[in-house]
């Protein structure tokens, strides 16, 4: 037995031995007296982090699928009948943002789930790179918002004006404008007169909505306190400012929305910080799993 511990010169027979039939045997089977170092085992904390990382990514995978389903449902709900034309271009449809965000969140979370479950370094590295890219884009966007606040206000005004012009053409924009006007108690961009630029509410329009404003501009959009009155804004543009002020809100939504955003700056910053923190926690857990997987494989 002592002679077996003597270091012998290397030969091809040191790697594998042959049995009587000429088949090769593994080295540890052919020579059980030789000691080989065992692969490192993952600590209990590492196993806990691995399970937590899997559940973490699974949660965001379900969230991404939900966002994707909402976007696809929104696109299909506005799809035309066979042979018809789509009223809203697909490239400018707001629901396309939900589809893209859902696809990105689903792809990254799926890579994190599979990389954690299958112990794949490639998928874990892809997950880490995608999360770091998202964090970098969010930080860069926040800095651009701070440095270009005036341009942001101009872009917001242009967006509101576009929403006014396409109010009747896109149900998503119609819902957004109605919610803004109803919650902020405003009408139009600068004043209620801005609705004259809409071809459906212009006084020269042929429809019943000519020379009117949407019902969300009304001070009391409910008839008898319970039934919505969709015609409360009809003919308001043909009235004077005093008479119109008794029916609808005269102030525009541009200044009101700007004041609301300034008042919610703290909540927006807190939400952005929480999002970055969540992504950082996911990246740290994936980094720990990647380190354990690499150590075991080496």
PDB file of C-alpha atoms in Angstrom:
ATOM      1  CA  UNK A   1       0.000   0.000   0.000  1.00  0.00           C
ATOM      2  CA  UNK A   2       2.860   2.386   0.721  1.00  0.00           C
ATOM      3  CA  UNK A   3       4.333   1.705  -2.693  1.00  0.00           C
ATOM      4  CA  UNK A   4       1.115   2.914  -4.325  1.00  0.00           C
ATOM      5  CA  UNK A   5       1.679   6.399  -2.909  1.00  0.00           C
ATOM      6  CA  UNK A   6       5.023   6.755  -4.653  1.00  0.00           C
ATOM      7  CA  UNK A   7       4.871   9.219  -7.516  1.00  0.00           C
ATOM      8  CA  UNK A   8       5.446   7.355 -10.761  1.00  0.00           C
ATOM      9  CA  UNK A   9       6.377   8.701 -14.170  1.00  0.00           C
ATOM     10  CA  UNK A  10       3.442   9.680 -16.364  1.00  0.00           C
ATOM     11  CA  UNK A  11       2.260   7.225 -18.962  1.00  0.00           C
ATOM     12  CA  UNK A  12      -0.880   6.709 -20.982  1.00  0.00           C
ATOM     13  CA  UNK A  13      -1.869   3.934 -18.607  1.00  0.00           C
ATOM     14  CA  UNK A  14      -2.219   6.507 -15.789  1.00  0.00           C
ATOM     15  CA  UNK A  15      -5.394   7.979 -17.369  1.00  0.00           C
ATOM     16  CA  UNK A  16      -7.305   4.802 -18.012  1.00  0.00           C
ATOM     17  CA  UNK A  17      -6.801   1.080 -17.645  1.00  0.00           C
ATOM     18  CA  UNK A  18      -8.088  -1.710 -19.800  1.00  0.00           C
ATOM     19  CA  UNK A  19     -10.057  -4.629 -18.557  1.00  0.00           C
ATOM     20  CA  UNK A  20      -9.722  -8.164 -19.783  1.00  0.00           C
ATOM     21  CA  UNK A  21     -11.909  -7.495 -22.797  1.00  0.00           C
ATOM     22  CA  UNK A  22      -9.863  -4.489 -23.921  1.00  0.00           C
ATOM     23  CA  UNK A  23     -12.429  -1.889 -22.822  1.00  0.00           C
ATOM     24  CA  UNK A  24     -11.124   1.154 -21.053  1.00  0.00           C
ATOM     25  CA  UNK A  25     -12.055   1.777 -17.446  1.00  0.00           C
ATOM     26  CA  UNK A  26     -12.242   5.160 -15.710  1.00  0.00           C
ATOM     27  CA  UNK A  27      -9.173   6.036 -13.736  1.00  0.00           C
ATOM     28  CA  UNK A  28     -10.917   6.130 -10.376  1.00  0.00           C
ATOM     29  CA  UNK A  29     -12.483   2.728 -11.045  1.00  0.00           C
ATOM     30  CA  UNK A  30      -9.236   1.128 -12.206  1.00  0.00           C
ATOM     31  CA  UNK A  31      -7.190   2.513  -9.327  1.00  0.00           C
ATOM     32  CA  UNK A  32      -9.432   3.190  -6.318  1.00  0.00           C
ATOM     33  CA  UNK A  33      -6.486   3.779  -4.034  1.00  0.00           C
ATOM     34  CA  UNK A  34      -5.603   7.111  -5.682  1.00  0.00           C
ATOM     35  CA  UNK A  35      -7.298  10.217  -4.195  1.00  0.00           C
ATOM     36  CA  UNK A  36      -8.945  12.775  -6.468  1.00  0.00           C
ATOM     37  CA  UNK A  37     -10.192  16.220  -5.347  1.00  0.00           C
ATOM     38  CA  UNK A  38     -14.002  16.486  -5.326  1.00  0.00           C
ATOM     39  CA  UNK A  39     -15.821  19.395  -6.964  1.00  0.00           C
ATOM     40  CA  UNK A  40     -16.818  22.234  -4.614  1.00  0.00           C
ATOM     41  CA  UNK A  41     -20.356  22.148  -3.295  1.00  0.00           C
ATOM     42  CA  UNK A  42     -22.757  25.091  -3.281  1.00  0.00           C
ATOM     43  CA  UNK A  43     -23.333  26.481   0.183  1.00  0.00           C
ATOM     44  CA  UNK A  44     -26.837  26.556   1.707  1.00  0.00           C
ATOM     45  CA  UNK A  45     -26.870  30.328   1.262  1.00  0.00           C
ATOM     46  CA  UNK A  46     -26.017  29.908  -2.415  1.00  0.00           C
ATOM     47  CA  UNK A  47     -28.842  27.400  -2.880  1.00  0.00           C
ATOM     48  CA  UNK A  48     -31.222  29.803  -1.149  1.00  0.00           C
ATOM     49  CA  UNK A  49     -30.126  32.642  -3.440  1.00  0.00           C
ATOM     50  CA  UNK A  50     -30.588  30.393  -6.467  1.00  0.00           C
ATOM     51  CA  UNK A  51     -34.175  29.507  -5.540  1.00  0.00           C
ATOM     52  CA  UNK A  52     -34.962  33.125  -4.704  1.00  0.00           C
ATOM     53  CA  UNK A  53     -33.507  34.292  -8.026  1.00  0.00           C
ATOM     54  CA  UNK A  54     -35.666  31.779  -9.879  1.00  0.00           C
ATOM     55  CA  UNK A  55     -38.834  32.950  -8.117  1.00  0.00           C
ATOM     56  CA  UNK A  56     -37.821  36.576  -8.644  1.00  0.00           C
ATOM     57  CA  UNK A  57     -37.442  36.114 -12.395  1.00  0.00           C
ATOM     58  CA  UNK A  58     -40.589  33.992 -12.564  1.00  0.00           C
ATOM     59  CA  UNK A  59     -42.584  36.836 -11.034  1.00  0.00           C
ATOM     60  CA  UNK A  60     -41.302  39.326 -13.598  1.00  0.00           C
ATOM     61  CA  UNK A  61     -41.852  36.770 -16.356  1.00  0.00           C
ATOM     62  CA  UNK A  62     -45.541  36.612 -15.440  1.00  0.00           C
ATOM     63  CA  UNK A  63     -45.665  40.415 -15.264  1.00  0.00           C
ATOM     64  CA  UNK A  64     -44.078  40.692 -18.701  1.00  0.00           C
ATOM     65  CA  UNK A  65     -46.569  38.199 -20.138  1.00  0.00           C
ATOM     66  CA  UNK A  66     -49.410  40.216 -18.631  1.00  0.00           C
ATOM     67  CA  UNK A  67     -48.139  43.452 -20.206  1.00  0.00           C
ATOM     68  CA  UNK A  68     -47.682  41.655 -23.528  1.00  0.00           C
ATOM     69  CA  UNK A  69     -51.210  40.258 -23.368  1.00  0.00           C
ATOM     70  CA  UNK A  70     -52.638  43.732 -22.679  1.00  0.00           C
ATOM     71  CA  UNK A  71     -50.749  45.175 -25.654  1.00  0.00           C
ATOM     72  CA  UNK A  72     -51.807  42.397 -28.024  1.00  0.00           C
ATOM     73  CA  UNK A  73     -55.407  42.671 -26.812  1.00  0.00           C
ATOM     74  CA  UNK A  74     -55.332  46.425 -27.433  1.00  0.00           C
ATOM     75  CA  UNK A  75     -54.020  45.950 -30.957  1.00  0.00           C
ATOM     76  CA  UNK A  76     -56.520  43.220 -31.793  1.00  0.00           C
ATOM     77  CA  UNK A  77     -59.417  45.218 -30.338  1.00  0.00           C
ATOM     78  CA  UNK A  78     -58.740  47.975 -32.857  1.00  0.00           C
ATOM     79  CA  UNK A  79     -57.995  45.660 -35.779  1.00  0.00           C
ATOM     80  CA  UNK A  80     -60.222  46.199 -38.807  1.00  0.00           C
ATOM     81  CA  UNK A  81     -62.643  43.757 -40.304  1.00  0.00           C
ATOM     82  CA  UNK A  82     -61.329  41.503 -43.094  1.00  0.00           C
ATOM     83  CA  UNK A  83     -60.792  43.640 -46.156  1.00  0.00           C
ATOM     84  CA  UNK A  84     -61.005  46.926 -44.247  1.00  0.00           C
ATOM     85  CA  UNK A  85     -58.372  49.530 -43.455  1.00  0.00           C
ATOM     86  CA  UNK A  86     -56.893  50.090 -40.047  1.00  0.00           C
ATOM     87  CA  UNK A  87     -57.854  53.478 -38.644  1.00  0.00           C
ATOM     88  CA  UNK A  88     -54.668  53.932 -36.568  1.00  0.00           C
ATOM     89  CA  UNK A  89     -51.201  53.283 -38.071  1.00  0.00           C
ATOM     90  CA  UNK A  90     -49.468  50.464 -36.261  1.00  0.00           C
ATOM     91  CA  UNK A  91     -46.209  52.429 -35.839  1.00  0.00           C
ATOM     92  CA  UNK A  92     -47.984  55.233 -33.947  1.00  0.00           C
ATOM     93  CA  UNK A  93     -50.320  53.059 -31.899  1.00  0.00           C
ATOM     94  CA  UNK A  94     -49.733  53.573 -28.131  1.00  0.00           C
ATOM     95  CA  UNK A  95     -50.501  49.903 -27.476  1.00  0.00           C
ATOM     96  CA  UNK A  96     -47.352  49.017 -29.414  1.00  0.00           C
ATOM     97  CA  UNK A  97     -45.362  50.309 -26.428  1.00  0.00           C
ATOM     98  CA  UNK A  98     -47.029  47.700 -24.218  1.00  0.00           C
ATOM     99  CA  UNK A  99     -46.156  44.981 -26.729  1.00  0.00           C
ATOM    100  CA  UNK A 100     -42.494  46.014 -26.919  1.00  0.00           C
ATOM    101  CA  UNK A 101     -42.176  46.426 -23.143  1.00  0.00           C
ATOM    102  CA  UNK A 102     -43.842  43.063 -22.572  1.00  0.00           C
ATOM    103  CA  UNK A 103     -41.567  41.330 -25.083  1.00  0.00           C
ATOM    104  CA  UNK A 104     -38.434  42.830 -23.529  1.00  0.00           C
ATOM    105  CA  UNK A 105     -39.473  41.963 -19.960  1.00  0.00           C
ATOM    106  CA  UNK A 106     -40.523  38.447 -20.980  1.00  0.00           C
ATOM    107  CA  UNK A 107     -37.308  37.712 -22.874  1.00  0.00           C
ATOM    108  CA  UNK A 108     -35.013  38.961 -20.114  1.00  0.00           C
ATOM    109  CA  UNK A 109     -36.975  37.278 -17.310  1.00  0.00           C
ATOM    110  CA  UNK A 110     -37.151  34.008 -19.254  1.00  0.00           C
ATOM    111  CA  UNK A 111     -33.376  34.087 -19.712  1.00  0.00           C
ATOM    112  CA  UNK A 112     -32.987  34.635 -15.971  1.00  0.00           C
ATOM    113  CA  UNK A 113     -35.352  31.768 -15.117  1.00  0.00           C
ATOM    114  CA  UNK A 114     -33.741  29.281 -17.498  1.00  0.00           C
ATOM    115  CA  UNK A 115     -30.226  30.403 -16.611  1.00  0.00           C
ATOM    116  CA  UNK A 116     -30.931  29.919 -12.907  1.00  0.00           C
ATOM    117  CA  UNK A 117     -32.820  26.642 -13.289  1.00  0.00           C
ATOM    118  CA  UNK A 118     -30.439  25.040 -15.811  1.00  0.00           C
ATOM    119  CA  UNK A 119     -27.276  26.617 -14.357  1.00  0.00           C
ATOM    120  CA  UNK A 120     -26.396  28.090 -17.757  1.00  0.00           C
ATOM    121  CA  UNK A 121     -23.589  30.688 -17.617  1.00  0.00           C
ATOM    122  CA  UNK A 122     -24.497  31.950 -21.097  1.00  0.00           C
ATOM    123  CA  UNK A 123     -28.093  32.765 -20.162  1.00  0.00           C
ATOM    124  CA  UNK A 124     -27.035  34.275 -16.846  1.00  0.00           C
ATOM    125  CA  UNK A 125     -24.518  36.544 -18.600  1.00  0.00           C
ATOM    126  CA  UNK A 126     -27.204  37.584 -21.088  1.00  0.00           C
ATOM    127  CA  UNK A 127     -29.560  38.370 -18.210  1.00  0.00           C
ATOM    128  CA  UNK A 128     -26.921  40.445 -16.423  1.00  0.00           C
ATOM    129  CA  UNK A 129     -26.054  42.352 -19.585  1.00  0.00           C
ATOM    130  CA  UNK A 130     -29.715  43.114 -20.333  1.00  0.00           C
ATOM    131  CA  UNK A 131     -30.403  44.313 -16.778  1.00  0.00           C
ATOM    132  CA  UNK A 132     -27.319  46.535 -16.794  1.00  0.00           C
ATOM    133  CA  UNK A 133     -28.376  47.944 -20.168  1.00  0.00           C
ATOM    134  CA  UNK A 134     -31.862  48.739 -18.810  1.00  0.00           C
ATOM    135  CA  UNK A 135     -30.412  50.442 -15.745  1.00  0.00           C
ATOM    136  CA  UNK A 136     -28.044  52.479 -17.904  1.00  0.00           C
ATOM    137  CA  UNK A 137     -30.875  53.608 -20.188  1.00  0.00           C
ATOM    138  CA  UNK A 138     -33.040  54.581 -17.218  1.00  0.00           C
ATOM    139  CA  UNK A 139     -30.245  56.601 -15.615  1.00  0.00           C
ATOM    140  CA  UNK A 140     -29.440  58.263 -18.945  1.00  0.00           C
ATOM    141  CA  UNK A 141     -33.110  59.091 -19.491  1.00  0.00           C
ATOM    142  CA  UNK A 142     -33.360  60.636 -16.027  1.00  0.00           C
ATOM    143  CA  UNK A 143     -30.316  62.809 -16.669  1.00  0.00           C
ATOM    144  CA  UNK A 144     -31.694  63.930 -20.026  1.00  0.00           C
ATOM    145  CA  UNK A 145     -34.996  64.859 -18.384  1.00  0.00           C
ATOM    146  CA  UNK A 146     -33.172  66.988 -15.832  1.00  0.00           C
ATOM    147  CA  UNK A 147     -30.982  68.675 -18.430  1.00  0.00           C
ATOM    148  CA  UNK A 148     -33.681  69.235 -21.064  1.00  0.00           C
ATOM    149  CA  UNK A 149     -36.703  70.211 -19.012  1.00  0.00           C
ATOM    150  CA  UNK A 150     -37.681  73.017 -21.376  1.00  0.00           C
ATOM    151  CA  UNK A 151     -37.618  70.724 -24.367  1.00  0.00           C
ATOM    152  CA  UNK A 152     -39.598  68.207 -22.384  1.00  0.00           C
ATOM    153  CA  UNK A 153     -42.310  70.789 -21.784  1.00  0.00           C
ATOM    154  CA  UNK A 154     -42.381  71.584 -25.494  1.00  0.00           C
ATOM    155  CA  UNK A 155     -42.585  67.894 -26.372  1.00  0.00           C
ATOM    156  CA  UNK A 156     -45.415  67.460 -23.865  1.00  0.00           C
ATOM    157  CA  UNK A 157     -47.303  70.350 -25.423  1.00  0.00           C
ATOM    158  CA  UNK A 158     -46.861  68.866 -28.885  1.00  0.00           C
ATOM    159  CA  UNK A 159     -48.114  65.514 -27.591  1.00  0.00           C
ATOM    160  CA  UNK A 160     -51.211  67.081 -26.073  1.00  0.00           C
ATOM    161  CA  UNK A 161     -51.891  68.962 -29.296  1.00  0.00           C
ATOM    162  CA  UNK A 162     -51.572  65.730 -31.264  1.00  0.00           C
ATOM    163  CA  UNK A 163     -54.012  64.078 -28.871  1.00  0.00           C
ATOM    164  CA  UNK A 164     -56.515  66.883 -29.482  1.00  0.00           C
ATOM    165  CA  UNK A 165     -56.212  66.544 -33.239  1.00  0.00           C
ATOM    166  CA  UNK A 166     -56.606  62.753 -33.218  1.00  0.00           C
ATOM    167  CA  UNK A 167     -59.172  62.586 -30.457  1.00  0.00           C
ATOM    168  CA  UNK A 168     -61.831  60.840 -32.520  1.00  0.00           C
ATOM    169  CA  UNK A 169     -59.439  58.618 -34.476  1.00  0.00           C
ATOM    170  CA  UNK A 170     -57.704  56.697 -31.692  1.00  0.00           C
ATOM    171  CA  UNK A 171     -59.695  55.282 -28.744  1.00  0.00           C
ATOM    172  CA  UNK A 172     -56.531  55.098 -26.602  1.00  0.00           C
ATOM    173  CA  UNK A 173     -55.822  58.802 -27.058  1.00  0.00           C
ATOM    174  CA  UNK A 174     -59.482  59.566 -26.478  1.00  0.00           C
ATOM    175  CA  UNK A 175     -59.406  57.715 -23.170  1.00  0.00           C
ATOM    176  CA  UNK A 176     -56.170  59.467 -22.167  1.00  0.00           C
ATOM    177  CA  UNK A 177     -57.482  62.957 -22.991  1.00  0.00           C
ATOM    178  CA  UNK A 178     -60.772  62.338 -21.195  1.00  0.00           C
ATOM    179  CA  UNK A 179     -59.009  61.109 -18.062  1.00  0.00           C
ATOM    180  CA  UNK A 180     -56.647  64.110 -18.023  1.00  0.00           C
ATOM    181  CA  UNK A 181     -59.427  66.643 -18.553  1.00  0.00           C
ATOM    182  CA  UNK A 182     -61.722  64.981 -16.031  1.00  0.00           C
ATOM    183  CA  UNK A 183     -59.128  64.540 -13.274  1.00  0.00           C
ATOM    184  CA  UNK A 184     -57.377  67.920 -13.698  1.00  0.00           C
ATOM    185  CA  UNK A 185     -60.639  69.794 -14.401  1.00  0.00           C
ATOM    186  CA  UNK A 186     -59.337  71.424 -17.547  1.00  0.00           C
ATOM    187  CA  UNK A 187     -60.230  71.617 -21.233  1.00  0.00           C
ATOM    188  CA  UNK A 188     -57.973  71.847 -24.275  1.00  0.00           C
ATOM    189  CA  UNK A 189     -54.295  72.705 -24.331  1.00  0.00           C
ATOM    190  CA  UNK A 190     -54.298  76.420 -23.467  1.00  0.00           C
ATOM    191  CA  UNK A 191     -58.067  76.902 -23.192  1.00  0.00           C
ATOM    192  CA  UNK A 192     -61.289  75.295 -24.294  1.00  0.00           C
ATOM    193  CA  UNK A 193     -60.944  77.159 -27.600  1.00  0.00           C
ATOM    194  CA  UNK A 194     -58.225  74.747 -28.671  1.00  0.00           C
ATOM    195  CA  UNK A 195     -60.895  72.225 -29.624  1.00  0.00           C
ATOM    196  CA  UNK A 196     -61.666  74.398 -32.665  1.00  0.00           C
ATOM    197  CA  UNK A 197     -58.560  72.871 -34.290  1.00  0.00           C
ATOM    198  CA  UNK A 198     -60.172  69.431 -34.190  1.00  0.00           C
ATOM    199  CA  UNK A 199     -61.989  68.743 -37.483  1.00  0.00           C
ATOM    200  CA  UNK A 200     -64.900  67.071 -35.674  1.00  0.00           C
ATOM    201  CA  UNK A 201     -65.495  69.870 -33.132  1.00  0.00           C
ATOM    202  CA  UNK A 202     -64.861  72.797 -35.455  1.00  0.00           C
ATOM    203  CA  UNK A 203     -67.888  75.001 -36.020  1.00  0.00           C
ATOM    204  CA  UNK A 204     -67.686  74.308 -39.762  1.00  0.00           C
ATOM    205  CA  UNK A 205     -67.886  70.525 -39.244  1.00  0.00           C
ATOM    206  CA  UNK A 206     -71.014  68.795 -40.560  1.00  0.00           C
ATOM    207  CA  UNK A 207     -71.610  66.480 -37.574  1.00  0.00           C
ATOM    208  CA  UNK A 208     -73.608  66.962 -34.398  1.00  0.00           C
ATOM    209  CA  UNK A 209     -70.392  67.625 -32.443  1.00  0.00           C
ATOM    210  CA  UNK A 210     -69.685  70.783 -34.438  1.00  0.00           C
ATOM    211  CA  UNK A 211     -68.878  73.832 -32.308  1.00  0.00           C
ATOM    212  CA  UNK A 212     -68.716  71.674 -29.182  1.00  0.00           C
ATOM    213  CA  UNK A 213     -66.198  70.108 -26.807  1.00  0.00           C
ATOM    214  CA  UNK A 214     -65.942  66.595 -25.286  1.00  0.00           C
ATOM    215  CA  UNK A 215     -68.098  65.758 -22.302  1.00  0.00           C
ATOM    216  CA  UNK A 216     -64.979  65.414 -20.143  1.00  0.00           C
ATOM    217  CA  UNK A 217     -64.636  69.222 -20.270  1.00  0.00           C
ATOM    218  CA  UNK A 218     -67.956  69.764 -18.529  1.00  0.00           C
ATOM    219  CA  UNK A 219     -68.058  70.887 -14.942  1.00  0.00           C
ATOM    220  CA  UNK A 220     -70.927  68.490 -14.262  1.00  0.00           C
ATOM    221  CA  UNK A 221     -70.707  65.644 -16.804  1.00  0.00           C
ATOM    222  CA  UNK A 222     -73.423  63.664 -14.982  1.00  0.00           C
ATOM    223  CA  UNK A 223     -77.087  64.347 -15.582  1.00  0.00           C
ATOM    224  CA  UNK A 224     -79.108  64.245 -12.322  1.00  0.00           C
ATOM    225  CA  UNK A 225     -75.966  63.124 -10.503  1.00  0.00           C
ATOM    226  CA  UNK A 226     -75.889  59.563 -11.857  1.00  0.00           C
ATOM    227  CA  UNK A 227     -76.322  59.343 -15.638  1.00  0.00           C
ATOM    228  CA  UNK A 228     -73.426  60.548 -17.864  1.00  0.00           C
ATOM    229  CA  UNK A 229     -74.453  63.340 -20.204  1.00  0.00           C
ATOM    230  CA  UNK A 230     -72.448  62.943 -23.421  1.00  0.00           C
ATOM    231  CA  UNK A 231     -74.020  66.093 -24.920  1.00  0.00           C
ATOM    232  CA  UNK A 232     -73.189  68.537 -22.152  1.00  0.00           C
ATOM    233  CA  UNK A 233     -70.433  70.142 -24.261  1.00  0.00           C
ATOM    234  CA  UNK A 234     -72.430  70.585 -27.475  1.00  0.00           C
ATOM    235  CA  UNK A 235     -72.450  74.159 -28.824  1.00  0.00           C
ATOM    236  CA  UNK A 236     -70.065  75.506 -26.162  1.00  0.00           C
ATOM    237  CA  UNK A 237     -67.660  77.027 -28.711  1.00  0.00           C
ATOM    238  CA  UNK A 238     -70.469  79.200 -30.010  1.00  0.00           C
ATOM    239  CA  UNK A 239     -71.077  80.760 -26.588  1.00  0.00           C
ATOM    240  CA  UNK A 240     -69.255  83.609 -24.934  1.00  0.00           C
ATOM    241  CA  UNK A 241     -66.613  83.074 -22.274  1.00  0.00           C
ATOM    242  CA  UNK A 242     -69.023  83.852 -19.410  1.00  0.00           C
ATOM    243  CA  UNK A 243     -71.731  81.508 -20.659  1.00  0.00           C
ATOM    244  CA  UNK A 244     -69.237  78.769 -21.532  1.00  0.00           C
ATOM    245  CA  UNK A 245     -67.620  79.066 -18.105  1.00  0.00           C
ATOM    246  CA  UNK A 246     -70.894  78.022 -16.498  1.00  0.00           C
ATOM    247  CA  UNK A 247     -70.846  74.736 -18.470  1.00  0.00           C
ATOM    248  CA  UNK A 248     -67.223  73.682 -19.040  1.00  0.00           C
ATOM    249  CA  UNK A 249     -63.781  74.333 -17.595  1.00  0.00           C
ATOM    250  CA  UNK A 250     -62.144  77.220 -19.426  1.00  0.00           C
ATOM    251  CA  UNK A 251     -58.509  76.625 -18.406  1.00  0.00           C
ATOM    252  CA  UNK A 252     -56.217  74.483 -20.515  1.00  0.00           C
ATOM    253  CA  UNK A 253     -54.572  71.230 -19.496  1.00  0.00           C
ATOM    254  CA  UNK A 254     -51.002  72.251 -20.383  1.00  0.00           C
ATOM    255  CA  UNK A 255     -50.427  74.370 -17.283  1.00  0.00           C
ATOM    256  CA  UNK A 256     -52.470  72.046 -15.082  1.00  0.00           C
ATOM    257  CA  UNK A 257     -50.522  68.981 -16.198  1.00  0.00           C
ATOM    258  CA  UNK A 258     -47.217  70.786 -15.659  1.00  0.00           C
ATOM    259  CA  UNK A 259     -48.227  71.766 -12.124  1.00  0.00           C
ATOM    260  CA  UNK A 260     -49.337  68.196 -11.404  1.00  0.00           C
ATOM    261  CA  UNK A 261     -46.028  66.770 -12.625  1.00  0.00           C
ATOM    262  CA  UNK A 262     -44.077  69.211 -10.460  1.00  0.00           C
ATOM    263  CA  UNK A 263     -46.159  68.188  -7.469  1.00  0.00           C
ATOM    264  CA  UNK A 264     -45.538  64.495  -8.196  1.00  0.00           C
ATOM    265  CA  UNK A 265     -41.787  64.877  -8.743  1.00  0.00           C
ATOM    266  CA  UNK A 266     -40.983  63.200  -5.430  1.00  0.00           C
ATOM    267  CA  UNK A 267     -43.242  60.225  -6.123  1.00  0.00           C
ATOM    268  CA  UNK A 268     -41.826  59.841  -9.641  1.00  0.00           C
ATOM    269  CA  UNK A 269     -38.256  59.923  -8.324  1.00  0.00           C
ATOM    270  CA  UNK A 270     -39.135  57.384  -5.630  1.00  0.00           C
ATOM    271  CA  UNK A 271     -40.725  55.065  -8.194  1.00  0.00           C
ATOM    272  CA  UNK A 272     -37.723  55.314 -10.501  1.00  0.00           C
ATOM    273  CA  UNK A 273     -35.346  54.623  -7.602  1.00  0.00           C
ATOM    274  CA  UNK A 274     -37.414  51.597  -6.556  1.00  0.00           C
ATOM    275  CA  UNK A 275     -37.317  50.237 -10.104  1.00  0.00           C
ATOM    276  CA  UNK A 276     -33.533  50.602 -10.268  1.00  0.00           C
ATOM    277  CA  UNK A 277     -33.234  48.959  -6.839  1.00  0.00           C
ATOM    278  CA  UNK A 278     -35.356  45.992  -7.938  1.00  0.00           C
ATOM    279  CA  UNK A 279     -33.229  45.527 -11.032  1.00  0.00           C
ATOM    280  CA  UNK A 280     -30.042  45.804  -8.968  1.00  0.00           C
ATOM    281  CA  UNK A 281     -31.253  43.102  -6.545  1.00  0.00           C
ATOM    282  CA  UNK A 282     -32.044  40.790  -9.452  1.00  0.00           C
ATOM    283  CA  UNK A 283     -28.627  41.434 -10.985  1.00  0.00           C
ATOM    284  CA  UNK A 284     -26.823  40.730  -7.691  1.00  0.00           C
ATOM    285  CA  UNK A 285     -28.652  37.442  -7.215  1.00  0.00           C
ATOM    286  CA  UNK A 286     -27.891  36.401 -10.786  1.00  0.00           C
ATOM    287  CA  UNK A 287     -24.239  37.337 -10.248  1.00  0.00           C
ATOM    288  CA  UNK A 288     -24.067  35.131  -7.148  1.00  0.00           C
ATOM    289  CA  UNK A 289     -25.644  32.202  -9.017  1.00  0.00           C
ATOM    290  CA  UNK A 290     -23.225  32.721 -11.918  1.00  0.00           C
ATOM    291  CA  UNK A 291     -20.256  32.678  -9.542  1.00  0.00           C
ATOM    292  CA  UNK A 292     -21.414  29.438  -7.931  1.00  0.00           C
ATOM    293  CA  UNK A 293     -22.049  27.797 -11.302  1.00  0.00           C
ATOM    294  CA  UNK A 294     -18.652  28.857 -12.636  1.00  0.00           C
ATOM    295  CA  UNK A 295     -16.877  27.602  -9.505  1.00  0.00           C
ATOM    296  CA  UNK A 296     -18.548  24.175  -9.725  1.00  0.00           C
ATOM    297  CA  UNK A 297     -17.785  23.821 -13.429  1.00  0.00           C
ATOM    298  CA  UNK A 298     -14.144  24.815 -12.999  1.00  0.00           C
TER     299      UNK A 298
END
